[in-house]
mmCIF file of the C-alpha atoms, coordinates in Angstrom:
data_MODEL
# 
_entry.id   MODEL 
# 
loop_
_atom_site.group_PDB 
_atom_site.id 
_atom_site.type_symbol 
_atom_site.label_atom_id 
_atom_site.label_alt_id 
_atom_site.label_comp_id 
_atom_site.label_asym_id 
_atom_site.label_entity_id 
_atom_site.label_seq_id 
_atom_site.pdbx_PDB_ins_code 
_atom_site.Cartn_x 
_atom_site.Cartn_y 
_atom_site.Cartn_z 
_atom_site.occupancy 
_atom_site.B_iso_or_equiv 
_atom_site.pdbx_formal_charge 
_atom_site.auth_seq_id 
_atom_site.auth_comp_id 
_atom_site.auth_asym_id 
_atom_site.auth_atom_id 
_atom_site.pdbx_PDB_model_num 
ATOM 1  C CA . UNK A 1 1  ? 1.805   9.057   1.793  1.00 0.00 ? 1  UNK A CA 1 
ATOM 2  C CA . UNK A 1 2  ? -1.282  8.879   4.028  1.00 0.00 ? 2  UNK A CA 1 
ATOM 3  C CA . UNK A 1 3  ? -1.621  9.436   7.621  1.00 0.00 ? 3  UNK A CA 1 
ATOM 4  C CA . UNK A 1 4  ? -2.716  5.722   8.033  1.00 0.00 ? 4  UNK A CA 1 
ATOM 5  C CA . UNK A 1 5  ? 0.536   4.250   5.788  1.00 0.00 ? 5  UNK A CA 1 
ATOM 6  C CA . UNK A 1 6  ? 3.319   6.575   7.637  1.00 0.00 ? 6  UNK A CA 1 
ATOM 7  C CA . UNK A 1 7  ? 1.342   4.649   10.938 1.00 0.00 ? 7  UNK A CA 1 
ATOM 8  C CA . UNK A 1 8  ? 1.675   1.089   9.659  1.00 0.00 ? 8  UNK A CA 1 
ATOM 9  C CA . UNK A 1 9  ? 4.985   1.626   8.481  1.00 0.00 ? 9  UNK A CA 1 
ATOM 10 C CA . UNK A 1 10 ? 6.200   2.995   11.492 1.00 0.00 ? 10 UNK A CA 1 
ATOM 11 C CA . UNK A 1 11 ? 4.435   -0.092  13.668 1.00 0.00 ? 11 UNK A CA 1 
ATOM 12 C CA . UNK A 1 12 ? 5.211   -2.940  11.706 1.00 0.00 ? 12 UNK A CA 1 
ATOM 13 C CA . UNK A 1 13 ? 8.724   -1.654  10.980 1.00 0.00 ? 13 UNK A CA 1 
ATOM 14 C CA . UNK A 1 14 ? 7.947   -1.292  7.204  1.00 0.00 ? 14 UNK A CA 1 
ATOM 15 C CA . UNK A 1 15 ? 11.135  0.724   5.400  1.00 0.00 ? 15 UNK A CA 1 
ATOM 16 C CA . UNK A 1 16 ? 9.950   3.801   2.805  1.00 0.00 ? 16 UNK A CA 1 
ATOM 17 C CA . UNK A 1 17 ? 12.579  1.574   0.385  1.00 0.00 ? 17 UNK A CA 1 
ATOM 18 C CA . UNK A 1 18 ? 10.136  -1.458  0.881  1.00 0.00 ? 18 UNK A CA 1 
ATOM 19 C CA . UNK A 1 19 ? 7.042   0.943   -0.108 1.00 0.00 ? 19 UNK A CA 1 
ATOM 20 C CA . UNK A 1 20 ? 8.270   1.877   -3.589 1.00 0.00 ? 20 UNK A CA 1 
ATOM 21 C CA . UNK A 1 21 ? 9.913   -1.652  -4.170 1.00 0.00 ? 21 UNK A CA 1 
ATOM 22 C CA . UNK A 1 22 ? 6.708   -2.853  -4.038 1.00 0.00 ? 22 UNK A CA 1 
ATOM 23 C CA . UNK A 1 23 ? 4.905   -0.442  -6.138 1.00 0.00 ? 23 UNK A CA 1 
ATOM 24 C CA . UNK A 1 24 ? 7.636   -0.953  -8.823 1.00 0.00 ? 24 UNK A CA 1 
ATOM 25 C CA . UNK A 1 25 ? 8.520   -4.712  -8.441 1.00 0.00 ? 25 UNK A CA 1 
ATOM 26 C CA . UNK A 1 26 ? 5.605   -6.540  -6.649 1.00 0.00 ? 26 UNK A CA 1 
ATOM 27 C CA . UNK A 1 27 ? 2.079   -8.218  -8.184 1.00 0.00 ? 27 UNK A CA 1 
ATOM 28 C CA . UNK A 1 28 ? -0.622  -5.703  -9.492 1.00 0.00 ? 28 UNK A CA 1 
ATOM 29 C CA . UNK A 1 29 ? -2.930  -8.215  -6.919 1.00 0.00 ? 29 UNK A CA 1 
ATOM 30 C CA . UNK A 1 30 ? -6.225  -6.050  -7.726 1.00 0.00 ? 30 UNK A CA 1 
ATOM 31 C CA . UNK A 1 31 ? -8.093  -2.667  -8.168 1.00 0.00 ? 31 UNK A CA 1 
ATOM 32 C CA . UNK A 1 32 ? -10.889 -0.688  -6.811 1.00 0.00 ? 32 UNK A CA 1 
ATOM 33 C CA . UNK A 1 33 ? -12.877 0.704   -9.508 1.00 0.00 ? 33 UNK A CA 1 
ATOM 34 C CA . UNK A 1 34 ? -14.888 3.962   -8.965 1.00 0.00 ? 34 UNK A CA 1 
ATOM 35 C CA . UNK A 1 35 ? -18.245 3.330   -7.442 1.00 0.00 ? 35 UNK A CA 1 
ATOM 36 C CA . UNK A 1 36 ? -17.062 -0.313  -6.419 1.00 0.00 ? 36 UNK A CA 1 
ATOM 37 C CA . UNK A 1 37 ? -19.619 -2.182  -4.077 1.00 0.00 ? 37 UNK A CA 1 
ATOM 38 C CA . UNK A 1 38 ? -17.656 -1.748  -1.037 1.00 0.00 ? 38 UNK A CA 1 
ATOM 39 C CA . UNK A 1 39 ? -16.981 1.675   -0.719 1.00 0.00 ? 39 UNK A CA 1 
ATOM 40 C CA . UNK A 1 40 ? -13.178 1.784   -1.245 1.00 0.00 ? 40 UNK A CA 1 
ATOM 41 C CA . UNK A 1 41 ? -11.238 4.752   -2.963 1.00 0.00 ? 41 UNK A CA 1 
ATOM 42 C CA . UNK A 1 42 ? -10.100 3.876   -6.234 1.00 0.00 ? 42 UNK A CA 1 
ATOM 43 C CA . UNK A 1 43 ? -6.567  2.459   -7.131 1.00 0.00 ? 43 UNK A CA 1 
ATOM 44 C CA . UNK A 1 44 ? -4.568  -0.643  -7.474 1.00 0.00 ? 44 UNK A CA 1 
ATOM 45 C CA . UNK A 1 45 ? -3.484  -2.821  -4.520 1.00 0.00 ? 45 UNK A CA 1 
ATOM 46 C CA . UNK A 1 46 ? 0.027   -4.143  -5.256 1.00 0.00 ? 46 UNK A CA 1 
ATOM 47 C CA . UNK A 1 47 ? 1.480   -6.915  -3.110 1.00 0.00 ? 47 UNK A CA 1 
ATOM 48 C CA . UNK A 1 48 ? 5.345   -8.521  -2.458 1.00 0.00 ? 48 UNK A CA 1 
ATOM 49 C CA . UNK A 1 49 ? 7.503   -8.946  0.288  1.00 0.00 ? 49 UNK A CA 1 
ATOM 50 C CA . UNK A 1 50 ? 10.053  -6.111  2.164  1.00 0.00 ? 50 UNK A CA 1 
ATOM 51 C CA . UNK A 1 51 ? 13.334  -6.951  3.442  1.00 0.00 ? 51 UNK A CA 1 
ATOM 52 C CA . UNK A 1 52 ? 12.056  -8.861  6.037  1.00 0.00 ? 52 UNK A CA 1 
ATOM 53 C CA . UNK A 1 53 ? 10.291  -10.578 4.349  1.00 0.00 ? 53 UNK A CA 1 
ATOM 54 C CA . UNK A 1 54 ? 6.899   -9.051  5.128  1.00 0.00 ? 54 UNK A CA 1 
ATOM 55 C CA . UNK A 1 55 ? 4.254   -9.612  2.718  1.00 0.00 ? 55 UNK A CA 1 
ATOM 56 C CA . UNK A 1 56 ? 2.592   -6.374  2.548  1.00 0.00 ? 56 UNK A CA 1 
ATOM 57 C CA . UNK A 1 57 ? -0.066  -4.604  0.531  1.00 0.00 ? 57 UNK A CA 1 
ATOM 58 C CA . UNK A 1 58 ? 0.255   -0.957  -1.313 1.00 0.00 ? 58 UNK A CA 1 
ATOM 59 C CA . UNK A 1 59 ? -2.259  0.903   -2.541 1.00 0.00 ? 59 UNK A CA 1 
ATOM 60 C CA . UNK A 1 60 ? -1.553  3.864   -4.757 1.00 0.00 ? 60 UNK A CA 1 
ATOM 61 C CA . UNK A 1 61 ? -4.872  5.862   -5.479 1.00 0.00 ? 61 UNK A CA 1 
ATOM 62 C CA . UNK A 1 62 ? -4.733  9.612   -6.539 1.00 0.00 ? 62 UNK A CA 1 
ATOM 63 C CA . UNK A 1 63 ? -6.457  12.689  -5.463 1.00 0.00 ? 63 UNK A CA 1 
ATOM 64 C CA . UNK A 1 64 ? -6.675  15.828  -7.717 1.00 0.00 ? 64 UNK A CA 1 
ATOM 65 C CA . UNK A 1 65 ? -4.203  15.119  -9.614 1.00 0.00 ? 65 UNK A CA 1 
ATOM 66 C CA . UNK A 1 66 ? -1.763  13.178  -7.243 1.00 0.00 ? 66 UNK A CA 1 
ATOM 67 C CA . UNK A 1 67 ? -0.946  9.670   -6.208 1.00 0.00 ? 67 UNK A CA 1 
ATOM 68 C CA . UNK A 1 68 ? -1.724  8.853   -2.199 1.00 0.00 ? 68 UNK A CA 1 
ATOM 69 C CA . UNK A 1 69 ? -0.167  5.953   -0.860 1.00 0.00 ? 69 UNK A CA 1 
ATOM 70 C CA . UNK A 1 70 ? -1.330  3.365   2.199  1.00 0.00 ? 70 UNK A CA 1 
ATOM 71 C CA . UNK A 1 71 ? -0.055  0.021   3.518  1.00 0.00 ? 71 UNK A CA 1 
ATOM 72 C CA . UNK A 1 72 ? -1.618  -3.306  5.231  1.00 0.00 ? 72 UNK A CA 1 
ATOM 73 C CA . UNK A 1 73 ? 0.429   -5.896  6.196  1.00 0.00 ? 73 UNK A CA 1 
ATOM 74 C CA . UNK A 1 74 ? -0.654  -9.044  4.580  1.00 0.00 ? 74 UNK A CA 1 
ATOM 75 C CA . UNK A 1 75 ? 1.077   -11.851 6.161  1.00 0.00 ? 75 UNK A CA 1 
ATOM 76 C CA . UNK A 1 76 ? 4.869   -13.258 6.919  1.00 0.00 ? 76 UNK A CA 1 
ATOM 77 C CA . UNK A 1 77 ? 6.324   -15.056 3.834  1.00 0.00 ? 77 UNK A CA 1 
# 
């Protein structure tokens, strides 16, 4: 997990458990091709809600040969 998703986890309260229920149980809501217009790292942006009920964004991107994981906090359901 990156530096900047253990910090957003740990300020909005965000659970590990809520991390990987989103990865396996939320909405694929977009990707970040390599090369995109914007700048971003490649990887997919998955979205749902935690426990309590926080809707949050993952993104899982990869780095030699593993996956890297931040957070945003989208919104309150």
């Amino acid at each position: 997990m990156s530096y900047h998703a253990f910090t957003r986890l740990r300020e909005r309260g965000i659970a590990a458990h809520d991390i990987r229920h989103v990865i396996l149980y939320g909405s694929a809501a977009s990707k970040d091709s390599p090369s995109n217009p914007n700048g971003r790292k490649p990887g997919i942006n998955f979205e749902g809600e935690t426990d309590n009920n926080q809707l949050i964004r993952v993104k899982v991107t990869w780095r030699k040969g593993y996956a890297v994981v931040t957070v945003h906090e989208v919104g309150n359901g």
